[in-house]
Amino acid sequence: MHEIQAKSILSARNGMNVYRGCTHGCVYCDSRSTCYQMDHAFEDVAVKTNAPALLAEALRRKRRRCMIGTGSMCDPYLPLERETRLSRQCLEVIDRYGFGVSILTKSDLVLRDLDLLRSINAQAKAVVCTTLTTFDEDLCRILEPNVCTTRRRFEMLRTCHEAGIRTGVWLCPLLPFLNDSEENLRGLLDYCFRAGVEVIVQFGMGVTLRDGDRQYFYAQLDRHFPGMKERYIRAFGSSYCCLSPNAPRLEQILQEECRARGVLWEPEAAMAWLMEFEDPLAGEQLHL
């Protein structure tokens, strides 16, 4: 890791990344793509030490409260967060100014900050999401080697739900020929429903590959699944979107199961819900 002084912290859509880079080692990570113009080794995480101060200044300037999103590019709960506590400090800022937060993480370290999430949720809205890719714990340790496994992430979501925190799942990617089976999908959906998630984000039953990401992914296929890279090349060539041959059936299962349980699954509706600010006092104020 190395420390930097960032110039800004919030994107135009109120997204925030306290870190840049990652040590999770997920074989499919899109954030490795060269289009993001990473100017350092991906595992040499850049730590934005002034993130809490930048966030406080940004929130002071806002005329209306809103949701602050974090985790779409870089996980806010990397192992180094135990020492830096920057994500926690940012939650303290969000809580202090009465904003909401939507977190995406593969780490159960988020449970350390349940006190702040409860406080935020009492005056706005707090959402914790995680990524689930495979129900098979052994396969998970290959695909996502340096992070808690699927089972632990399920337990994390359930703990958040029991604490009154809204929860969701990013169900992606489903890697063709590796974890794109009906059995895997149903196992993951069972976790989702048992954990009480309200939304499942899914952009197609497959994986996307770009320059930088593709090379790393293929190297890991060669390492763990000899011959699989060649199968991908035959099936998808240089396509950006690599859809599973089982995609129609998997999409049908997802839609049927989510409709039956009242879980949001349409991509646009799911993303809108994650970033929809809710003020629990609005109705009371209007009544007064």
mmCIF file of C-alpha atoms in Angstrom:
data_model
loop_
_atom_site.group_PDB
_atom_site.id
_atom_site.type_symbol
_atom_site.label_atom_id
_atom_site.label_comp_id
_atom_site.label_asym_id
_atom_site.label_seq_id
_atom_site.Cartn_x
_atom_site.Cartn_y
_atom_site.Cartn_z
ATOM 1 C CA MET A 1 0.000 0.000 0.000
ATOM 2 C CA HIS A 2 0.968 3.627 -0.384
ATOM 3 C CA GLU A 3 -0.659 6.829 0.795
ATOM 4 C CA ILE A 4 -1.897 9.591 -1.488
ATOM 5 C CA GLN A 5 -3.708 12.901 -1.138
ATOM 6 C CA ALA A 6 -6.778 12.773 -3.368
ATOM 7 C CA LYS A 7 -8.133 15.887 -5.079
ATOM 8 C CA SER A 8 -11.769 14.849 -4.714
ATOM 9 C CA ILE A 9 -13.740 11.926 -3.312
ATOM 10 C CA LEU A 10 -17.272 11.934 -4.738
ATOM 11 C CA SER A 11 -18.199 11.150 -8.332
ATOM 12 C CA ALA A 12 -21.000 12.923 -10.196
ATOM 13 C CA ARG A 13 -23.336 10.129 -9.045
ATOM 14 C CA ASN A 14 -22.175 10.310 -5.424
ATOM 15 C CA GLY A 15 -19.937 7.257 -5.604
ATOM 16 C CA MET A 16 -16.868 7.083 -3.391
ATOM 17 C CA ASN A 17 -13.686 4.994 -3.373
ATOM 18 C CA VAL A 18 -11.475 5.358 -0.311
ATOM 19 C CA TYR A 19 -8.926 2.967 -1.843
ATOM 20 C CA ARG A 20 -7.667 2.366 -5.368
ATOM 21 C CA GLY A 21 -6.531 -1.158 -6.110
ATOM 22 C CA CYS A 22 -7.341 -4.391 -4.339
ATOM 23 C CA THR A 23 -5.783 -7.425 -2.656
ATOM 24 C CA HIS A 24 -8.766 -9.795 -2.879
ATOM 25 C CA GLY A 25 -7.269 -11.510 -5.943
ATOM 26 C CA CYS A 26 -10.603 -12.292 -7.660
ATOM 27 C CA VAL A 27 -9.798 -13.884 -10.996
ATOM 28 C CA TYR A 28 -12.500 -11.984 -12.929
ATOM 29 C CA CYS A 29 -12.021 -8.454 -11.542
ATOM 30 C CA ASP A 30 -13.111 -5.779 -14.040
ATOM 31 C CA SER A 31 -11.291 -3.094 -12.047
ATOM 32 C CA ARG A 32 -8.025 -4.444 -13.485
ATOM 33 C CA SER A 33 -9.079 -3.225 -16.944
ATOM 34 C CA THR A 34 -6.650 -0.794 -18.553
ATOM 35 C CA CYS A 35 -9.480 1.652 -19.333
ATOM 36 C CA TYR A 36 -9.406 2.723 -15.666
ATOM 37 C CA GLN A 37 -5.827 3.977 -16.134
ATOM 38 C CA MET A 38 -4.358 2.580 -12.924
ATOM 39 C CA ASP A 39 -0.951 4.230 -12.523
ATOM 40 C CA HIS A 40 0.409 1.677 -10.028
ATOM 41 C CA ALA A 41 0.421 -2.074 -9.480
ATOM 42 C CA PHE A 42 -3.132 -3.247 -8.777
ATOM 43 C CA GLU A 43 -2.199 -4.960 -5.493
ATOM 44 C CA ASP A 44 -0.236 -1.906 -4.317
ATOM 45 C CA VAL A 45 -3.339 -0.221 -2.947
ATOM 46 C CA ALA A 46 -3.459 3.573 -2.994
ATOM 47 C CA VAL A 47 -4.876 4.827 0.318
ATOM 48 C CA LYS A 48 -6.649 8.181 0.126
ATOM 49 C CA THR A 49 -5.722 9.425 3.576
ATOM 50 C CA ASN A 50 -7.663 12.687 3.203
ATOM 51 C CA ALA A 51 -10.897 10.925 2.137
ATOM 52 C CA PRO A 52 -12.873 11.735 5.340
ATOM 53 C CA ALA A 53 -11.976 15.435 5.152
ATOM 54 C CA LEU A 54 -12.856 15.592 1.447
ATOM 55 C CA LEU A 55 -16.149 13.839 2.103
ATOM 56 C CA ALA A 56 -17.063 16.215 4.923
ATOM 57 C CA GLU A 57 -16.408 19.200 2.689
ATOM 58 C CA ALA A 58 -18.443 17.672 -0.162
ATOM 59 C CA LEU A 59 -21.425 16.890 2.069
ATOM 60 C CA ARG A 60 -21.353 20.367 3.622
ATOM 61 C CA ARG A 61 -21.799 21.832 0.148
ATOM 62 C CA LYS A 62 -24.759 19.658 -0.846
ATOM 63 C CA ARG A 63 -28.185 21.295 -0.754
ATOM 64 C CA ARG A 64 -30.034 17.997 -0.360
ATOM 65 C CA ARG A 65 -29.219 14.788 1.432
ATOM 66 C CA CYS A 66 -28.702 11.700 -0.733
ATOM 67 C CA MET A 67 -27.202 8.218 -0.757
ATOM 68 C CA ILE A 68 -23.425 7.840 -0.871
ATOM 69 C CA GLY A 69 -22.327 4.684 -2.675
ATOM 70 C CA THR A 70 -19.052 2.867 -2.112
ATOM 71 C CA GLY A 71 -17.494 -0.398 -3.266
ATOM 72 C CA SER A 72 -18.344 -0.564 -6.967
ATOM 73 C CA MET A 73 -14.711 -0.145 -8.009
ATOM 74 C CA CYS A 74 -12.660 -0.897 -4.887
ATOM 75 C CA ASP A 75 -13.796 -2.702 -1.762
ATOM 76 C CA PRO A 76 -14.039 -0.294 1.210
ATOM 77 C CA TYR A 77 -13.227 -3.150 3.607
ATOM 78 C CA LEU A 78 -9.878 -4.398 2.389
ATOM 79 C CA PRO A 79 -7.758 -6.001 5.150
ATOM 80 C CA LEU A 80 -5.787 -2.768 5.547
ATOM 81 C CA GLU A 81 -9.005 -1.046 6.663
ATOM 82 C CA ARG A 82 -8.452 -2.669 10.061
ATOM 83 C CA GLU A 83 -5.534 -0.282 10.564
ATOM 84 C CA THR A 84 -6.466 2.773 8.476
ATOM 85 C CA ARG A 85 -10.141 2.896 9.554
ATOM 86 C CA LEU A 86 -10.801 5.306 6.697
ATOM 87 C CA SER A 87 -14.082 3.681 5.676
ATOM 88 C CA ARG A 88 -15.268 3.905 9.260
ATOM 89 C CA GLN A 89 -14.269 7.561 9.433
ATOM 90 C CA CYS A 90 -16.244 8.206 6.241
ATOM 91 C CA LEU A 91 -19.284 6.485 7.762
ATOM 92 C CA GLU A 92 -18.922 8.787 10.754
ATOM 93 C CA VAL A 93 -19.045 11.773 8.379
ATOM 94 C CA ILE A 94 -22.104 10.376 6.570
ATOM 95 C CA ASP A 95 -23.815 9.814 9.900
ATOM 96 C CA ARG A 96 -22.944 13.276 11.177
ATOM 97 C CA TYR A 97 -24.432 15.012 8.134
ATOM 98 C CA GLY A 98 -27.538 12.808 7.913
ATOM 99 C CA PHE A 99 -26.835 11.189 4.546
ATOM 100 C CA GLY A 100 -27.507 7.583 3.537
ATOM 101 C CA VAL A 101 -25.014 4.943 2.442
ATOM 102 C CA SER A 102 -24.980 1.977 0.082
ATOM 103 C CA ILE A 103 -22.001 -0.352 0.598
ATOM 104 C CA LEU A 104 -20.755 -3.183 -1.617
ATOM 105 C CA THR A 105 -18.160 -5.431 0.029
ATOM 106 C CA LYS A 106 -16.938 -9.024 0.079
ATOM 107 C CA SER A 107 -15.574 -8.632 3.601
ATOM 108 C CA ASP A 108 -17.252 -9.382 6.921
ATOM 109 C CA LEU A 109 -15.179 -6.540 8.390
ATOM 110 C CA VAL A 110 -18.218 -4.380 7.656
ATOM 111 C CA LEU A 111 -19.813 -5.912 10.770
ATOM 112 C CA ARG A 112 -17.325 -3.918 12.852
ATOM 113 C CA ASP A 113 -19.266 -0.809 11.848
ATOM 114 C CA LEU A 114 -22.792 -2.019 12.607
ATOM 115 C CA ASP A 115 -23.123 0.685 15.242
ATOM 116 C CA LEU A 116 -22.652 3.401 12.638
ATOM 117 C CA LEU A 117 -24.846 1.667 10.085
ATOM 118 C CA ARG A 118 -27.663 1.480 12.635
ATOM 119 C CA SER A 119 -27.249 5.177 13.399
ATOM 120 C CA ILE A 120 -27.305 6.107 9.708
ATOM 121 C CA ASN A 121 -30.315 3.881 9.154
ATOM 122 C CA ALA A 122 -32.215 5.609 11.941
ATOM 123 C CA GLN A 123 -32.094 8.956 10.157
ATOM 124 C CA ALA A 124 -31.742 7.956 6.509
ATOM 125 C CA LYS A 125 -31.017 4.595 4.832
ATOM 126 C CA ALA A 126 -28.132 2.148 5.116
ATOM 127 C CA VAL A 127 -27.721 -0.738 2.684
ATOM 128 C CA VAL A 128 -25.070 -3.473 2.772
ATOM 129 C CA CYS A 129 -24.552 -5.574 -0.342
ATOM 130 C CA THR A 130 -22.126 -8.335 -1.153
ATOM 131 C CA THR A 131 -21.104 -10.164 -4.312
ATOM 132 C CA LEU A 132 -21.992 -13.843 -4.595
ATOM 133 C CA THR A 133 -20.613 -15.911 -7.462
ATOM 134 C CA THR A 134 -20.444 -19.547 -6.440
ATOM 135 C CA PHE A 135 -22.172 -21.769 -3.879
ATOM 136 C CA ASP A 136 -19.213 -24.168 -3.975
ATOM 137 C CA GLU A 137 -16.824 -23.150 -1.174
ATOM 138 C CA ASP A 138 -13.813 -24.851 -2.777
ATOM 139 C CA LEU A 139 -14.420 -23.109 -6.094
ATOM 140 C CA CYS A 140 -14.919 -19.833 -4.244
ATOM 141 C CA ARG A 141 -11.432 -20.131 -2.729
ATOM 142 C CA ILE A 142 -10.031 -20.334 -6.266
ATOM 143 C CA LEU A 143 -12.122 -17.598 -7.860
ATOM 144 C CA GLU A 144 -11.904 -15.208 -4.878
ATOM 145 C CA PRO A 145 -8.834 -16.396 -2.966
ATOM 146 C CA ASN A 146 -8.145 -13.636 -0.448
ATOM 147 C CA VAL A 147 -11.593 -12.867 0.915
ATOM 148 C CA CYS A 148 -14.149 -14.616 3.122
ATOM 149 C CA THR A 149 -16.061 -17.338 1.324
ATOM 150 C CA THR A 150 -19.636 -17.355 0.126
ATOM 151 C CA ARG A 151 -20.924 -19.006 3.293
ATOM 152 C CA ARG A 152 -19.409 -16.316 5.501
ATOM 153 C CA ARG A 153 -20.787 -13.554 3.268
ATOM 154 C CA PHE A 154 -24.243 -15.100 3.616
ATOM 155 C CA GLU A 155 -23.832 -15.036 7.406
ATOM 156 C CA MET A 156 -22.697 -11.408 7.182
ATOM 157 C CA LEU A 157 -25.841 -10.445 5.265
ATOM 158 C CA ARG A 158 -28.052 -12.292 7.720
ATOM 159 C CA THR A 159 -26.410 -10.503 10.653
ATOM 160 C CA CYS A 160 -26.989 -7.131 8.974
ATOM 161 C CA HIS A 161 -30.603 -8.031 8.232
ATOM 162 C CA GLU A 162 -31.192 -9.068 11.851
ATOM 163 C CA ALA A 163 -29.724 -5.712 12.932
ATOM 164 C CA GLY A 164 -32.289 -3.884 10.781
ATOM 165 C CA ILE A 165 -29.907 -2.973 7.952
ATOM 166 C CA ARG A 166 -31.253 -3.340 4.403
ATOM 167 C CA THR A 167 -29.316 -5.880 2.337
ATOM 168 C CA GLY A 168 -28.726 -6.879 -1.270
ATOM 169 C CA VAL A 169 -26.617 -9.139 -3.453
ATOM 170 C CA TRP A 170 -24.681 -8.568 -6.657
ATOM 171 C CA LEU A 171 -25.115 -11.929 -8.382
ATOM 172 C CA CYS A 172 -22.171 -11.744 -10.722
ATOM 173 C CA PRO A 173 -20.312 -12.952 -12.522
ATOM 174 C CA LEU A 174 -21.536 -16.392 -13.479
ATOM 175 C CA LEU A 175 -18.514 -17.701 -15.354
ATOM 176 C CA PRO A 176 -19.370 -19.803 -18.406
ATOM 177 C CA PHE A 177 -18.380 -23.467 -17.997
ATOM 178 C CA LEU A 178 -17.344 -22.910 -14.355
ATOM 179 C CA ASN A 179 -20.227 -21.781 -12.157
ATOM 180 C CA ASP A 180 -23.091 -21.191 -14.614
ATOM 181 C CA SER A 181 -25.181 -24.192 -13.547
ATOM 182 C CA GLU A 182 -28.765 -24.283 -12.312
ATOM 183 C CA GLU A 183 -27.550 -25.987 -9.136
ATOM 184 C CA ASN A 184 -25.159 -23.128 -8.390
ATOM 185 C CA LEU A 185 -27.741 -20.446 -9.087
ATOM 186 C CA ARG A 186 -30.369 -22.078 -6.889
ATOM 187 C CA GLY A 187 -27.828 -22.436 -4.072
ATOM 188 C CA LEU A 188 -26.965 -18.749 -4.263
ATOM 189 C CA LEU A 189 -30.623 -17.713 -4.434
ATOM 190 C CA ASP A 190 -31.337 -19.821 -1.362
ATOM 191 C CA TYR A 191 -28.660 -17.862 0.491
ATOM 192 C CA CYS A 192 -30.167 -14.584 -0.755
ATOM 193 C CA PHE A 193 -33.681 -15.389 0.401
ATOM 194 C CA ARG A 194 -32.575 -16.855 3.739
ATOM 195 C CA ALA A 195 -30.543 -13.706 4.389
ATOM 196 C CA GLY A 196 -33.560 -11.498 3.736
ATOM 197 C CA VAL A 197 -32.123 -9.512 0.828
ATOM 198 C CA GLU A 198 -34.420 -6.973 -0.809
ATOM 199 C CA VAL A 199 -32.581 -6.611 -4.100
ATOM 200 C CA ILE A 200 -30.465 -8.762 -6.426
ATOM 201 C CA VAL A 201 -28.318 -6.917 -8.950
ATOM 202 C CA GLN A 202 -27.583 -8.913 -12.091
ATOM 203 C CA PHE A 203 -26.587 -7.690 -15.552
ATOM 204 C CA GLY A 204 -26.660 -10.933 -17.528
ATOM 205 C CA MET A 205 -25.659 -14.512 -16.876
ATOM 206 C CA GLY A 206 -22.034 -14.344 -17.862
ATOM 207 C CA VAL A 207 -18.861 -12.307 -17.455
ATOM 208 C CA THR A 208 -17.376 -9.230 -19.125
ATOM 209 C CA LEU A 209 -13.743 -9.173 -20.248
ATOM 210 C CA ARG A 210 -11.718 -6.139 -21.264
ATOM 211 C CA ASP A 211 -8.059 -5.483 -21.910
ATOM 212 C CA GLY A 212 -6.117 -5.941 -18.700
ATOM 213 C CA ASP A 213 -8.902 -7.900 -17.021
ATOM 214 C CA ARG A 214 -8.901 -10.503 -19.820
ATOM 215 C CA GLN A 215 -5.184 -11.219 -19.602
ATOM 216 C CA TYR A 216 -5.286 -11.714 -15.834
ATOM 217 C CA PHE A 217 -8.392 -13.904 -16.067
ATOM 218 C CA TYR A 218 -6.855 -16.110 -18.750
ATOM 219 C CA ALA A 219 -3.637 -16.485 -16.744
ATOM 220 C CA GLN A 220 -5.692 -17.708 -13.771
ATOM 221 C CA LEU A 221 -7.633 -20.108 -15.995
ATOM 222 C CA ASP A 222 -4.331 -21.572 -17.200
ATOM 223 C CA ARG A 223 -3.204 -21.918 -13.598
ATOM 224 C CA HIS A 224 -6.323 -23.531 -12.146
ATOM 225 C CA PHE A 225 -8.330 -24.912 -15.086
ATOM 226 C CA PRO A 226 -5.993 -26.161 -17.854
ATOM 227 C CA GLY A 227 -7.662 -25.964 -21.268
ATOM 228 C CA MET A 228 -10.414 -23.585 -20.114
ATOM 229 C CA LYS A 229 -8.806 -20.508 -21.685
ATOM 230 C CA GLU A 230 -8.895 -22.185 -25.098
ATOM 231 C CA ARG A 231 -12.556 -23.035 -24.550
ATOM 232 C CA TYR A 232 -13.301 -19.377 -23.829
ATOM 233 C CA ILE A 233 -11.429 -18.246 -26.935
ATOM 234 C CA ARG A 234 -13.336 -20.714 -29.109
ATOM 235 C CA ALA A 235 -16.676 -19.705 -27.641
ATOM 236 C CA PHE A 236 -16.266 -15.928 -27.330
ATOM 237 C CA GLY A 237 -13.237 -14.785 -29.279
ATOM 238 C CA SER A 238 -12.454 -11.231 -28.177
ATOM 239 C CA SER A 239 -16.034 -10.356 -27.209
ATOM 240 C CA TYR A 240 -16.548 -8.016 -24.274
ATOM 241 C CA CYS A 241 -19.652 -9.843 -23.074
ATOM 242 C CA CYS A 242 -19.297 -13.598 -22.590
ATOM 243 C CA LEU A 243 -22.787 -14.959 -21.915
ATOM 244 C CA SER A 244 -23.331 -18.444 -20.558
ATOM 245 C CA PRO A 245 -24.901 -20.941 -22.967
ATOM 246 C CA ASN A 246 -27.326 -21.564 -20.089
ATOM 247 C CA ALA A 247 -28.290 -17.883 -19.815
ATOM 248 C CA PRO A 248 -31.966 -18.153 -20.909
ATOM 249 C CA ARG A 249 -32.765 -20.870 -18.367
ATOM 250 C CA LEU A 250 -30.796 -19.145 -15.596
ATOM 251 C CA GLU A 251 -32.548 -15.817 -16.264
ATOM 252 C CA GLN A 252 -35.908 -17.587 -16.103
ATOM 253 C CA ILE A 253 -35.080 -19.133 -12.727
ATOM 254 C CA LEU A 254 -33.868 -15.794 -11.329
ATOM 255 C CA GLN A 255 -37.006 -13.946 -12.431
ATOM 256 C CA GLU A 256 -39.427 -16.621 -11.241
ATOM 257 C CA GLU A 257 -37.816 -16.976 -7.817
ATOM 258 C CA CYS A 258 -37.491 -13.225 -7.224
ATOM 259 C CA ARG A 259 -41.083 -12.525 -8.274
ATOM 260 C CA ALA A 260 -42.319 -15.250 -5.945
ATOM 261 C CA ARG A 261 -40.531 -13.610 -3.001
ATOM 262 C CA GLY A 262 -40.950 -9.936 -3.831
ATOM 263 C CA VAL A 263 -37.233 -9.325 -4.403
ATOM 264 C CA LEU A 264 -36.205 -6.622 -6.874
ATOM 265 C CA TRP A 265 -34.185 -8.036 -9.766
ATOM 266 C CA GLU A 266 -34.681 -5.821 -12.844
ATOM 267 C CA PRO A 267 -31.290 -4.069 -13.287
ATOM 268 C CA GLU A 268 -32.582 -0.505 -13.560
ATOM 269 C CA ALA A 269 -35.038 -0.872 -10.685
ATOM 270 C CA ALA A 270 -32.434 -2.594 -8.523
ATOM 271 C CA MET A 271 -29.819 0.109 -9.057
ATOM 272 C CA ALA A 272 -32.367 2.869 -8.494
ATOM 273 C CA TRP A 273 -33.423 1.297 -5.175
ATOM 274 C CA LEU A 274 -29.832 1.087 -3.946
ATOM 275 C CA MET A 275 -29.329 4.822 -4.419
ATOM 276 C CA GLU A 276 -32.832 6.005 -3.469
ATOM 277 C CA PHE A 277 -32.590 8.239 -0.417
ATOM 278 C CA GLU A 278 -35.233 7.651 2.238
ATOM 279 C CA ASP A 279 -35.968 10.086 5.047
ATOM 280 C CA PRO A 280 -37.855 8.321 7.865
ATOM 281 C CA LEU A 281 -38.900 11.703 9.262
ATOM 282 C CA ALA A 282 -40.318 13.060 5.994
ATOM 283 C CA GLY A 283 -43.865 11.816 6.608
ATOM 284 C CA GLU A 284 -43.849 13.092 10.167
ATOM 285 C CA GLN A 285 -42.549 16.493 9.100
ATOM 286 C CA LEU A 286 -45.174 16.762 6.371
ATOM 287 C CA HIS A 287 -47.919 15.884 8.861
ATOM 288 C CA LEU A 288 -46.753 18.555 11.298
#
